[in-house]
Coordinates of C-alpha atoms (C1' of nucleotides) in Angstrom, one line a residue:
Chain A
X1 CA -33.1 -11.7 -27.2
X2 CA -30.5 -9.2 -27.1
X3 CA -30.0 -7.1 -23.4
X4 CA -29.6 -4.0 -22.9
X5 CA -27.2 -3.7 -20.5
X6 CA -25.5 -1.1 -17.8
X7 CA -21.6 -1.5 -17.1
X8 CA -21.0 0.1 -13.7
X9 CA -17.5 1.5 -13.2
X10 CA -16.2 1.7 -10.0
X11 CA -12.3 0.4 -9.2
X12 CA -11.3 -1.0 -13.3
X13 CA -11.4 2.4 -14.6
X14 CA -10.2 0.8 -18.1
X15 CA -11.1 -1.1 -20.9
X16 CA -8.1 -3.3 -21.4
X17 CA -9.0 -6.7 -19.8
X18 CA -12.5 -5.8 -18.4
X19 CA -14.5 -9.2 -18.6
X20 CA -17.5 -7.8 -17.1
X21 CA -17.7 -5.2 -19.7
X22 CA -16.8 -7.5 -22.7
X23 CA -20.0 -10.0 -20.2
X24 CA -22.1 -6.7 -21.1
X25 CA -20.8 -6.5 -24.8
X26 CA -22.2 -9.9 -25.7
X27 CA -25.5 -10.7 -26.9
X28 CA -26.3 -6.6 -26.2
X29 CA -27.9 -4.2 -27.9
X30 CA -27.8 -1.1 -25.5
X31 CA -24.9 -0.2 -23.6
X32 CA -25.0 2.2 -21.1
X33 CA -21.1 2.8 -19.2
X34 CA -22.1 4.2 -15.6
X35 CA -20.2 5.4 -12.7
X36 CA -22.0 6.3 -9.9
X37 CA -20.6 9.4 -7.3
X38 CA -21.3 7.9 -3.8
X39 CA -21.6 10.1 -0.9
X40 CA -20.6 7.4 1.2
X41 CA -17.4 6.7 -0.9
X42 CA -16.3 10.0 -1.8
X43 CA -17.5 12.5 0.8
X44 CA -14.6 15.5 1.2
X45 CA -13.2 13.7 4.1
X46 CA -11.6 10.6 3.0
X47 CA -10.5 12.0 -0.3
X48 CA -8.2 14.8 -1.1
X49 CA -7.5 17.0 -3.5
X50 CA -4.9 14.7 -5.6
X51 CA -6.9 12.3 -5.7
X52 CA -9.9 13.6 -6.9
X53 CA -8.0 14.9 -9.9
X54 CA -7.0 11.7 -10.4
X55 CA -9.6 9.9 -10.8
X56 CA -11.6 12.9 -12.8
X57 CA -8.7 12.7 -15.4
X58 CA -9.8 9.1 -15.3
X59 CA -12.7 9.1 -15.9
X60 CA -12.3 11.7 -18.9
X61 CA -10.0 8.9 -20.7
X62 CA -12.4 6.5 -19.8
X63 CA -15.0 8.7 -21.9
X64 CA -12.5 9.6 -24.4
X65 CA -12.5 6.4 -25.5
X66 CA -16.0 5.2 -25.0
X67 CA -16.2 7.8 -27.5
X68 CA -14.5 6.0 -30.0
X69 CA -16.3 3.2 -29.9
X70 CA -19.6 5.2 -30.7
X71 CA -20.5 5.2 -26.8
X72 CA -20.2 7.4 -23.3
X73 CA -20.2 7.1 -19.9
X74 CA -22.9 8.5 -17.8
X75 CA -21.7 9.8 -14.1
X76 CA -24.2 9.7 -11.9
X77 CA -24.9 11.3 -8.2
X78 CA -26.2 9.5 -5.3
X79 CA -26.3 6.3 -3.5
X80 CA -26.5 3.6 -5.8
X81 CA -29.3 1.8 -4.4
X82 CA -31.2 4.9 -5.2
X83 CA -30.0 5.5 -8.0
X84 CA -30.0 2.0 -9.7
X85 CA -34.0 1.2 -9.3
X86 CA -34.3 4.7 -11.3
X87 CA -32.2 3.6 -14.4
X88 CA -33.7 0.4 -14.9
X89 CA -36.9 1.6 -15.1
X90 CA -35.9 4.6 -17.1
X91 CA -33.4 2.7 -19.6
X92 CA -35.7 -0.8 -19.3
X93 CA -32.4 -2.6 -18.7
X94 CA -32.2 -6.5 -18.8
X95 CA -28.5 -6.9 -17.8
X96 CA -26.2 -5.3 -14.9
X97 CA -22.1 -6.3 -14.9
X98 CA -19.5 -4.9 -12.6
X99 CA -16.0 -6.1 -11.6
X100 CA -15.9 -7.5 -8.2
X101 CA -14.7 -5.8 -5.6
X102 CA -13.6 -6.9 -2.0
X103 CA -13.9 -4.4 0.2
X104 CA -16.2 -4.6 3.2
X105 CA -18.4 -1.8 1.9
X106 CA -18.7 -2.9 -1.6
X107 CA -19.4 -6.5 -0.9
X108 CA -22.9 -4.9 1.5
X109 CA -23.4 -2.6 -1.6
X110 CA -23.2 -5.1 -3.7
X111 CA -25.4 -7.2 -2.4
X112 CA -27.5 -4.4 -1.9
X113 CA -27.8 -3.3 -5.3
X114 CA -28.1 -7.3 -6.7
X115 CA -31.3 -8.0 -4.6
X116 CA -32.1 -4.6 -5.9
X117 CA -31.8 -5.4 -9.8
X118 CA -33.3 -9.0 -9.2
X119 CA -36.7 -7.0 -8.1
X120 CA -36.3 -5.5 -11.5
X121 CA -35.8 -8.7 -13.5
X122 CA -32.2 -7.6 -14.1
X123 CA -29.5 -10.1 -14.9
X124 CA -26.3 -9.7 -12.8
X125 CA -23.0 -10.7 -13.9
X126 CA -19.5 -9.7 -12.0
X127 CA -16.0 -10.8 -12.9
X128 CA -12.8 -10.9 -10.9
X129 CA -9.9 -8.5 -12.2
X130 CA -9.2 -6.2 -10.1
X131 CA -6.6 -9.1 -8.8
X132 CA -4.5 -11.3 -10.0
X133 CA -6.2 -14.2 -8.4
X134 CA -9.8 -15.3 -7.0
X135 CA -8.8 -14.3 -3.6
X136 CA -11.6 -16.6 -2.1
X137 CA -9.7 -18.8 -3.4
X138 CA -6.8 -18.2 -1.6
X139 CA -8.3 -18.4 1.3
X140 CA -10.1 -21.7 0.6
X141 CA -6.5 -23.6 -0.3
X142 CA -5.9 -22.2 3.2
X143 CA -7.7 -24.2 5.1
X144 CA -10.2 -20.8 5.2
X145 CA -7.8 -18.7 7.0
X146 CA -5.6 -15.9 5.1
X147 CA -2.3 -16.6 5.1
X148 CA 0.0 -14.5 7.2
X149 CA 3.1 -14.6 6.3
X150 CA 4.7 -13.8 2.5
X151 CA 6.4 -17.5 2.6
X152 CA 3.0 -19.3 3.0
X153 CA 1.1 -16.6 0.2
X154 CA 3.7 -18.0 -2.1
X155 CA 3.4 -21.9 -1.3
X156 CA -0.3 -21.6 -2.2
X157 CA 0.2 -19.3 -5.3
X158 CA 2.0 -22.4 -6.5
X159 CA -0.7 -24.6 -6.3
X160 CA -3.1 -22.2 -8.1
X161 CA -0.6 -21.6 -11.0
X162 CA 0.8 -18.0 -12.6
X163 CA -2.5 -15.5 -12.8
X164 CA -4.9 -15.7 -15.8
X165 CA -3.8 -14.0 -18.9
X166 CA -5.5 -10.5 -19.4
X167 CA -8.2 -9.9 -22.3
X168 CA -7.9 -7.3 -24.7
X169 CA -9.8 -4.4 -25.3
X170 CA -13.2 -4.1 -26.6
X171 CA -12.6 -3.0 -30.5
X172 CA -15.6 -1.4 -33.3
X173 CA -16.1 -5.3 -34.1
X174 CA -17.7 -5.7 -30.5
X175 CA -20.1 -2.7 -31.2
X176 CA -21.0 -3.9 -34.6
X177 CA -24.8 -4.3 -33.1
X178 CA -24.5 -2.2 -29.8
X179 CA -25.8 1.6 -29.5
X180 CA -25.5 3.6 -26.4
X181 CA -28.6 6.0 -26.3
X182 CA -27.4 9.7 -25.3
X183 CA -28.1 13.0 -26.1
X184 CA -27.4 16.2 -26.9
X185 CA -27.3 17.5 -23.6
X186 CA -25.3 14.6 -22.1
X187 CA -22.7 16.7 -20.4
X188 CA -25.5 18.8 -18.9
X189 CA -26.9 15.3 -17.1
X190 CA -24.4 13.2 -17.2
X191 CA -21.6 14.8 -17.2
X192 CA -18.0 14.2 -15.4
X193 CA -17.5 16.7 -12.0
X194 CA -15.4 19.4 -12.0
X195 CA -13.7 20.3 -8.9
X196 CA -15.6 23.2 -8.3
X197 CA -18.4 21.4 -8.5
X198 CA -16.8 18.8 -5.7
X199 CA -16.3 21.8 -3.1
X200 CA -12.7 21.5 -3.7
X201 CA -10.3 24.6 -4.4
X202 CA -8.5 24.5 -7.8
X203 CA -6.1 26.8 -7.1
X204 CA -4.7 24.9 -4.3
X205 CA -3.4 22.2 -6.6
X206 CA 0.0 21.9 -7.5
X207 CA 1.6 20.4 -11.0
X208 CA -0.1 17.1 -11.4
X209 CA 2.8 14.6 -11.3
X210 CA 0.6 11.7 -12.3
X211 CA -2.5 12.1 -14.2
X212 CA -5.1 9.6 -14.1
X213 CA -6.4 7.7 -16.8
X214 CA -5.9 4.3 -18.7
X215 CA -4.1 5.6 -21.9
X216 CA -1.8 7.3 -19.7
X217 CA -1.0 4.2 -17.4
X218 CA -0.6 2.1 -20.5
X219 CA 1.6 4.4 -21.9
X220 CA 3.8 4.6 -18.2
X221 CA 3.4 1.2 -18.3
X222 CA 5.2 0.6 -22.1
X223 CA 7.7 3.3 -21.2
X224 CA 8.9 1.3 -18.4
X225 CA 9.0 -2.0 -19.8
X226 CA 11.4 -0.7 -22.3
X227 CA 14.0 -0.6 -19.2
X228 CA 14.8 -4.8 -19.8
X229 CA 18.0 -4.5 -17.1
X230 CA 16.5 -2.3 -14.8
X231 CA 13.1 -4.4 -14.1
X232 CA 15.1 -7.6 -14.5
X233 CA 17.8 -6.3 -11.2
X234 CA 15.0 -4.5 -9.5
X235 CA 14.9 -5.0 -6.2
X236 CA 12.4 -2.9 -3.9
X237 CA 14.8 -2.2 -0.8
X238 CA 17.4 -1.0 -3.1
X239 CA 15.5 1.2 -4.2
X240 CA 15.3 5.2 -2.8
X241 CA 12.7 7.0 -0.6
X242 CA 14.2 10.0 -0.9
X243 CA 15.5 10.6 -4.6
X244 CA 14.5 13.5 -6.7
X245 CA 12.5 11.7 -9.3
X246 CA 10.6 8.7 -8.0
X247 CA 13.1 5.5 -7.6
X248 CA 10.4 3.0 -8.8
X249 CA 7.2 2.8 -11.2
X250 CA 4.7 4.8 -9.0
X251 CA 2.5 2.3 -11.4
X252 CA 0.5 2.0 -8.4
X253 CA -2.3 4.7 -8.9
X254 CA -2.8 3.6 -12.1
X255 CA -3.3 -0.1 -10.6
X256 CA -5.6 1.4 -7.3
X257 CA -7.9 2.5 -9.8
X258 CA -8.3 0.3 -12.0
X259 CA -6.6 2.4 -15.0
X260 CA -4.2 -0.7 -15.2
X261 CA -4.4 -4.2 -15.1
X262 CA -2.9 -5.9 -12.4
X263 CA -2.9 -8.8 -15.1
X264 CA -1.5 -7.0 -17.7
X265 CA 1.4 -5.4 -15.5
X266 CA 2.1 -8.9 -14.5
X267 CA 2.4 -11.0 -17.7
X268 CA 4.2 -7.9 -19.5
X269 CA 6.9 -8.2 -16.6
X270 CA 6.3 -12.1 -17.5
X271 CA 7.4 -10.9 -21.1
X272 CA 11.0 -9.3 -19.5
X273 CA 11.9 -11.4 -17.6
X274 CA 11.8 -14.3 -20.3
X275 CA 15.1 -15.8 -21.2
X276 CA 16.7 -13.2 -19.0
X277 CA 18.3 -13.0 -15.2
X278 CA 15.7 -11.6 -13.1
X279 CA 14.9 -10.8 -8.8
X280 CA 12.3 -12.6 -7.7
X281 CA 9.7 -11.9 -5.5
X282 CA 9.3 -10.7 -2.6
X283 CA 11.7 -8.2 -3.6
X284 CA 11.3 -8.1 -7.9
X285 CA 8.1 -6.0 -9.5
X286 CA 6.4 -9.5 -9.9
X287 CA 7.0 -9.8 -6.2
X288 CA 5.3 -6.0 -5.8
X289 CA 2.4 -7.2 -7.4
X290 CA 2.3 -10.2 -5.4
X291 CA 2.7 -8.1 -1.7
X292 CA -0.8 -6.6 -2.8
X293 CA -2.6 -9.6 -3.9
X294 CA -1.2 -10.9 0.3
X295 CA -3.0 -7.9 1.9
X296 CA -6.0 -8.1 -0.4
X297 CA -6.5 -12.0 0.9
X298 CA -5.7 -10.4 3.8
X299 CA -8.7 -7.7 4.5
X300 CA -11.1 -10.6 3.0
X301 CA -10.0 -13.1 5.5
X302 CA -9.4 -11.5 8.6
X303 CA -12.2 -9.4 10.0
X304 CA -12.2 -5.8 11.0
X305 CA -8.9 -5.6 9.0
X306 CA -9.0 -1.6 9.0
X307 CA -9.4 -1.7 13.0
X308 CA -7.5 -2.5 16.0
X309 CA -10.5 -3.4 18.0
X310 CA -12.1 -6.4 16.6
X311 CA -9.5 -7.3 14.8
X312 CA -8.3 -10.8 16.0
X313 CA -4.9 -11.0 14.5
X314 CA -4.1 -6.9 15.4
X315 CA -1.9 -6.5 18.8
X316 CA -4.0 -4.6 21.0
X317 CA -1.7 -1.6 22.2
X318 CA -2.7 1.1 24.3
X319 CA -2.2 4.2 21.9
X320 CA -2.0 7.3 23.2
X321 CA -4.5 9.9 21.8
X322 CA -2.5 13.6 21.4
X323 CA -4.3 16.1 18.9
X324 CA -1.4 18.2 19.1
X325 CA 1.3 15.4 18.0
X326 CA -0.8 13.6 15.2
X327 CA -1.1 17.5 13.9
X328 CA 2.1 17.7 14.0
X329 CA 3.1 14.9 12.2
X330 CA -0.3 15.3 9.6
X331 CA 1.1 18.9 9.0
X332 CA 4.5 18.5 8.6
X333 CA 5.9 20.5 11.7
X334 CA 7.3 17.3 13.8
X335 CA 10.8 19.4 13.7
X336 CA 12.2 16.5 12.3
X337 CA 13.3 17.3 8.1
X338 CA 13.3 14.0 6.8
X339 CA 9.7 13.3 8.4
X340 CA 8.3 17.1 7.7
X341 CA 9.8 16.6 4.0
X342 CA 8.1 13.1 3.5
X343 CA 5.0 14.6 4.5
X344 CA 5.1 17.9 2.3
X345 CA 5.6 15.6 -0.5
X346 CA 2.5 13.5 0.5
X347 CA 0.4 16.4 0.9
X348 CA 1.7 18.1 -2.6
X349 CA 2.0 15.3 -4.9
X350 CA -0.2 12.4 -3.9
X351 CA 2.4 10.0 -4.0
X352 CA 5.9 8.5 -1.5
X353 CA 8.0 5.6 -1.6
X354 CA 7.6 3.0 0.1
X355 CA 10.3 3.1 2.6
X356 CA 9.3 7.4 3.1
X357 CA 5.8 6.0 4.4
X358 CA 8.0 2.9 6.7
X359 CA 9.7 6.5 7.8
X360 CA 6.9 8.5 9.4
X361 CA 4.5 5.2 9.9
X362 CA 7.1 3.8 12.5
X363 CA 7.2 7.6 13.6
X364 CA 3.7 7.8 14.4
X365 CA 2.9 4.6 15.9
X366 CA 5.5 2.7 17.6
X367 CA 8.5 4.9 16.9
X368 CA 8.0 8.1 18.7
X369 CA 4.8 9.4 18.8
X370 CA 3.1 6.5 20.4
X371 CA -0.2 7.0 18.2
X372 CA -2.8 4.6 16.5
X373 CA -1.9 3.8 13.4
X374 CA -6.0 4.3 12.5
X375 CA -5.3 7.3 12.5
X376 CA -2.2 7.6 9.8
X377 CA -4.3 5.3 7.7
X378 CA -6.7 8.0 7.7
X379 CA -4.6 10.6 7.0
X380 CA -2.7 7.9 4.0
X381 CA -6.2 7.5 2.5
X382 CA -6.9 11.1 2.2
X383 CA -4.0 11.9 0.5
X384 CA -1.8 9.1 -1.1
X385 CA -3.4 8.5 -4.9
X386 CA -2.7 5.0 -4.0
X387 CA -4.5 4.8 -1.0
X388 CA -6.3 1.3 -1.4
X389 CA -8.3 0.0 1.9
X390 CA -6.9 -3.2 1.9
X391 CA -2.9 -2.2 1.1
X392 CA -3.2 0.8 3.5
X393 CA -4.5 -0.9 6.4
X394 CA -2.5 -4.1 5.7
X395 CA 0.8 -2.0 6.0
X396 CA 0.2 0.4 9.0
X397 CA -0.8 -2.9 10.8
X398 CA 2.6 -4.2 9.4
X399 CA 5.0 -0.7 9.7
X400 CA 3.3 -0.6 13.7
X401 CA 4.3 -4.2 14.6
X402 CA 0.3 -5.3 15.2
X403 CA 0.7 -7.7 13.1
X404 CA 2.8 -9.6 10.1
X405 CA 6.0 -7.7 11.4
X406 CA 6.8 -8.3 14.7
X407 CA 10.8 -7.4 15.3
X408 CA 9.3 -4.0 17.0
X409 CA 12.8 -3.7 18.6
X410 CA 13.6 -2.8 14.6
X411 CA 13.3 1.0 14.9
X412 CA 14.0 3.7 12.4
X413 CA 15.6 6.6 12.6
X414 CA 13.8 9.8 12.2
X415 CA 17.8 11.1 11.5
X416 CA 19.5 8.2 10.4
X417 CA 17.5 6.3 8.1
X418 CA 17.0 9.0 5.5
X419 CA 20.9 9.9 5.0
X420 CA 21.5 6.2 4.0
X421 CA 20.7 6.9 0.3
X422 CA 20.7 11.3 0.6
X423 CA 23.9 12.3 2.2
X424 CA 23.6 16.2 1.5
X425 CA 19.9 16.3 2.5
X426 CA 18.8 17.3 -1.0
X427 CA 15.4 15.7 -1.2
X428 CA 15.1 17.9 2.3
X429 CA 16.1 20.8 0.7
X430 CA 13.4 20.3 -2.2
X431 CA 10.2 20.0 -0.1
X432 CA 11.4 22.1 2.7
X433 CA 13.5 25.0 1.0
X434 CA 13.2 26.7 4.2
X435 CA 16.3 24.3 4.8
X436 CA 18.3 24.8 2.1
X437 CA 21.1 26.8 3.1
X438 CA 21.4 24.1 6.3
X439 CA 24.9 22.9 5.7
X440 CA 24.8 18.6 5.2
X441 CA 26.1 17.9 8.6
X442 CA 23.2 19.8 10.5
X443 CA 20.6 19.1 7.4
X444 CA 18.8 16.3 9.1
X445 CA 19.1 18.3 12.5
X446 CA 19.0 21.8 12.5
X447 CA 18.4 21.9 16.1
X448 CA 22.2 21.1 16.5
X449 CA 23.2 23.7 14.6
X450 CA 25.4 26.6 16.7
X451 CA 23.1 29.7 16.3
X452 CA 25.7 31.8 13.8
X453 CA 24.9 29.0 11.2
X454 CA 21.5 29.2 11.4
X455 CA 21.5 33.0 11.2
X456 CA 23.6 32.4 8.1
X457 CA 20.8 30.1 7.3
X458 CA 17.9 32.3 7.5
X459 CA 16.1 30.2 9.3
X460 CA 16.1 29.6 13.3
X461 CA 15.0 26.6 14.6
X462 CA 12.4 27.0 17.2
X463 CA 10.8 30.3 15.0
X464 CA 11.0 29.7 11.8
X465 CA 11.1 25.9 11.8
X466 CA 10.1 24.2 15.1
X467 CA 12.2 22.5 17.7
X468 CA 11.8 18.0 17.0
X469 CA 8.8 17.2 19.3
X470 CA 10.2 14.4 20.8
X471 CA 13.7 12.8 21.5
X472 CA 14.0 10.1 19.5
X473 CA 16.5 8.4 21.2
X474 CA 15.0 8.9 24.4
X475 CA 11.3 7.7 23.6
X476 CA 11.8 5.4 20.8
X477 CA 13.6 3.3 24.0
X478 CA 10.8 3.7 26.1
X479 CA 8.0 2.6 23.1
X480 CA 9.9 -0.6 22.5
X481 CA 9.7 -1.1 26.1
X482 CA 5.8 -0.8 25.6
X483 CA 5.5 -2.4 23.0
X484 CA 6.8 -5.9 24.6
X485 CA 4.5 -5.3 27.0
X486 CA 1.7 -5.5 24.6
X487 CA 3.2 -8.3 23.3
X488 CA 3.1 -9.8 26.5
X489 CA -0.2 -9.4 27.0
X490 CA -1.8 -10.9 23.2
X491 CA -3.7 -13.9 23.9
X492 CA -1.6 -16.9 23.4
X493 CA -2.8 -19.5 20.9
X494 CA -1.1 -22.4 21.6
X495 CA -0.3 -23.0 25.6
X496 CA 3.4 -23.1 26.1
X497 CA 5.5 -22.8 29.3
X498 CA 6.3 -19.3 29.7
X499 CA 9.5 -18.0 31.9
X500 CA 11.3 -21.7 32.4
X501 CA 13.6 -22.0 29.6
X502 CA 14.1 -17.9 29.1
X503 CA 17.5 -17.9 31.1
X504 CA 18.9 -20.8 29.0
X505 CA 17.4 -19.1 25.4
X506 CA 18.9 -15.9 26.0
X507 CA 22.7 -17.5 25.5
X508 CA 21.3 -19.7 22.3
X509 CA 20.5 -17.3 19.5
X510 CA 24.4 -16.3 19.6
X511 CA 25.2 -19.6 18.5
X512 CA 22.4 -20.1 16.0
X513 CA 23.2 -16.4 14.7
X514 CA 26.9 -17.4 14.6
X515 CA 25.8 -21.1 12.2
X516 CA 23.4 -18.8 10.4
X517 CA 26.1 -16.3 9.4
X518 CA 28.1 -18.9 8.3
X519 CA 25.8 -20.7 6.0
X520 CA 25.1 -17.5 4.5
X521 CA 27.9 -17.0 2.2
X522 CA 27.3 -15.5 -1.2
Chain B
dT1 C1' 8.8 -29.0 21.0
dT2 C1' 12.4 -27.0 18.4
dT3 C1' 14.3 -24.5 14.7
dA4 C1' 14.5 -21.4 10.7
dC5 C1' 13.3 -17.4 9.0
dG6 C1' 11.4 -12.9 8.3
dT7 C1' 11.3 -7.6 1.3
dT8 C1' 13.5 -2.7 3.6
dG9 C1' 17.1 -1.1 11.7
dT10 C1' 21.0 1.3 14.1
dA11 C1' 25.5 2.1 15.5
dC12 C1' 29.8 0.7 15.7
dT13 C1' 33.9 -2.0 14.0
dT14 C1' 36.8 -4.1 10.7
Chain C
dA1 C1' 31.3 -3.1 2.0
dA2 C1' 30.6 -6.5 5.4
dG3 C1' 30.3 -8.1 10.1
dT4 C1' 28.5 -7.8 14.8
dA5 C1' 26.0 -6.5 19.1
dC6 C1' 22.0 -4.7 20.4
dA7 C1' 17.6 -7.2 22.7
dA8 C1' 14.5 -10.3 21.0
dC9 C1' 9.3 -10.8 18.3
dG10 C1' 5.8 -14.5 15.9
dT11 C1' 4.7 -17.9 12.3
dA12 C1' 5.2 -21.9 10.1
dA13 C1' 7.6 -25.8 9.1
dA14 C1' 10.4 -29.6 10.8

DNA sequence: TTTACGTTGTACTT
DNA sequence: AAGTACAACGTAAA
């Protein structure tokens, strides 16, 4: 007997390699696409503006072309264990498919919502694409522990073999004998939010940079591909945090939502590089791809993985809390350029490199301001259009030395690091044109600027642009000082002599660094 | 128990 | 552009 069938849309905002939705397309004769609004996920705190504009213009494409395969999607309001009992009844459904989805919350909703639709006689079937692999499985070739280190992600990636191959598209053929039952006033009920309608102010929003959607993330995604020598010499540390245009794919909204295939990304990449001289992970675009499948095992293996407390492979560090510095740093006014221009861009466009967000994380938490890194996560998640719970709490653990990265005598420069790859400060200039008559040698500190140039600059530091809240050189000294004593204090796992031998080590890593130096000739 | 290594530090020297 | 001191961590493999 044929089903009829709900697809819930949640993450996989796409059609292109969608097994659960192709699981819904067979043997159906009544389709109906949902996505549910959830007050718990998207309540006016957690997401930003950006970010709901993404995923509205996402969800239009996703309806755009439902369209044109004779069906729509139906966006719904409420908690979906409230709202799911009601459309089963309503739409007598037989069949209930979603993509899996590895977040803490989702796995209890899940659950949640499959007891529910069992009550109801309702068939539940969920597929894994979201990632490249099974992450359980991961973990199970582990020994049931995530790995935590790149090198050991790898060795097991080799015994699962390259990631599946994505599926294609559902296409008129598949909904030969499918209907989806709306009517006239399906916008009325149904219909996709505005941001009026959200509580958020339209008029706020600057240009939109990268709009959401699956025809546009396949298009980004062709575009790019067409670069053969640039993806095949890519190599993520090379690339800038503070250039004009974005130095890499900014792909990575499209992939947070599901707009594009993690799959699909990969196995096109797979496409370049063939027959060609290519990076390799960690540092290639496959190697991108394969950093987020690490913290995705990650947050499934390790629990409490968006928390310090609880968290049994997170350094337990005594943060400091300071209102007055986090707001600071949230708002842009740390007096500090490069930081207060990373974080203008945040707020604006939705979207920074990598190494802008290694900047102001290190800047936050171990660097200078001495503050939780829970709390820059919080702040990431509101505004970055990539904010993804497992990648965003995976690398402020990383970026604050609590775990994964541990050299936290490896400090960046609030100054320094920025003028590595922007000399003349120009990516300052842009987001703080307040700046821009600085001259390039005071650009990246305007507080050392003699008071007749900033006169001639317009702009005096300590009125019209504040005074750096801290002295880097000064505290950063003191925080790596703090930090070892955290260190010292993390429970050890293996018992070991402690003090003995540290005389004698201190003169040995000359030697080894000496025989490592040598051995690495290129 | 020891050793090698770790996607992406800074500041100074050669 | 490449080398070196700085002060020095944990994980995983040998």
């Amino acid at each position: 007997m044929a089903h009829t069938c709900i697809h819930w849309f949640r993450k996989g905002l796409r059609l292109h390699d969608n097994p659960a939705l192709m699981a819904a397309l067979r043997d159906c004769k009544e389709i109906y696409p949902v996505f549910i609004l959830d007050p718990y996920l998207h309540n006016n705190t957690c997401v930003g503006i950006n970010r709901w504009r993404f995923l509205i213009g996402a969800l239009k494409d996703l309806d755009c072309s439902l369209k044109k395969l004779n069906s729509r999607l139906f966006v719904l309001r409420g908690k979906p264990e409230d709202v799911f009992p009601k459309l089963f009844n309503e739409w007598k459904i037989t069949k209930l498919t979603y993509e899996y989805d590895s977040e803490p919350y989702s796995l209890s909703r899940d659950k949640r919502v499959t007891t529910l639709a069992k009550e109801h006689d309702v068939e539940v079937i969920y597929k894994i694409s979201h990632t490249l692999y099974d992450i359980e499985r991961i973990i199970e070739e582990n020994n049931g522990k995530a790995p935590l280190t790149y090198n050991r992600m790898q060795a097991l990636l080799k015994t699962l073999g390259p990631p599946k191959r994505p599926i294609s598209a559902p296409t008129m053929e598949h909904m030969e004998d499918v209907k989806t039952p709306y009517s006239e006033n399906h916008e009325k009920k149904y219909g996709i939010p505005t941001l009026d309608e959200l509580g958020q102010d339209a008029t706020a929003l600057g240009e939109e940079m990268f709009p959401g959607g699956e025809q546009e993330a396949l298009r980004r995604l062709d575009e790019h591909m067409t670069r053969t020598g640039w993806i095949c010499s890519f190599e993520k540390p090379q690339t800038s945090p503070n250039s004009l245009s974005p130095s890499t794919t900014v792909l990575s909204p499209y992939v947070t939502f599901g707009c594009l295939s993690a799959r699909t990304f990969w196995w096109r990449l797979t496409e370049v590089y063939q027959g060609r001289k290519h990076s390799d992970p960690p540092v290639s675009l496959h190697g991108q791809l394969l950093w987020r499948e690490f913290f995705y095992t990650a947050s499934l293996g390790i629990p409490n993985f968006n928390k310090m407390e609880g968290n049994p492979v997170c350094t337990q560090v005594d943060w400091d809390t300071n209102p007055e510095y986090l707001a600071a740093w949230r708002e842009a006014r740390t007096g500090f350029p490069f930081i207060d221009a990373i974080m203008t861009q945040l707020r604006q466009e939705g979207w920074i490199h990598h190494l802008a967000r290694h900047a102001v994380a290190c800047f936050l938490t171990r660097g200078d301001l001495w503050i939780n890194w829970e709390e820059g996560q919080k702040v990431f998640e509101e505004l970055l259009l990539d904010g993804d719970w497992a990648l965003n709490a995976g690398n402020w653990q990383w970026l604050s030395a609590s775990t994964f990265f541990h050299q936290f005598f490896r400090v960046y420069s609030p100054v320094a690091f920025g003028k590595k790859t922007d000399k003349n400060g120009d990516y300052i200039k842009k987001y703080l044109p307040l700046l821009k008559k600085f001259p390039a040698q005071y650009i990246y500190e305007p507080w050392k600027a003699p008071p007749s140039i900033q006169q001639a600059a317009g702009c005096i530091v300590g009125k019209d642009y504040p005074r750096p809240i801290v002295e880097h050189e000064v505290i950063s000294k003191k925080n790596i000082q703090k930090m070892k004593l955290a260190y010292a204090k993390r429970p050890k796992s293996t018992a070991e002599s402690p003090s003995k031998k540290q005389g004698v080590k201190r003169k040995a890593p000359s030697v080894v660094d000496m025989l490592k130096k040598k051995s690495k000739v290129k």
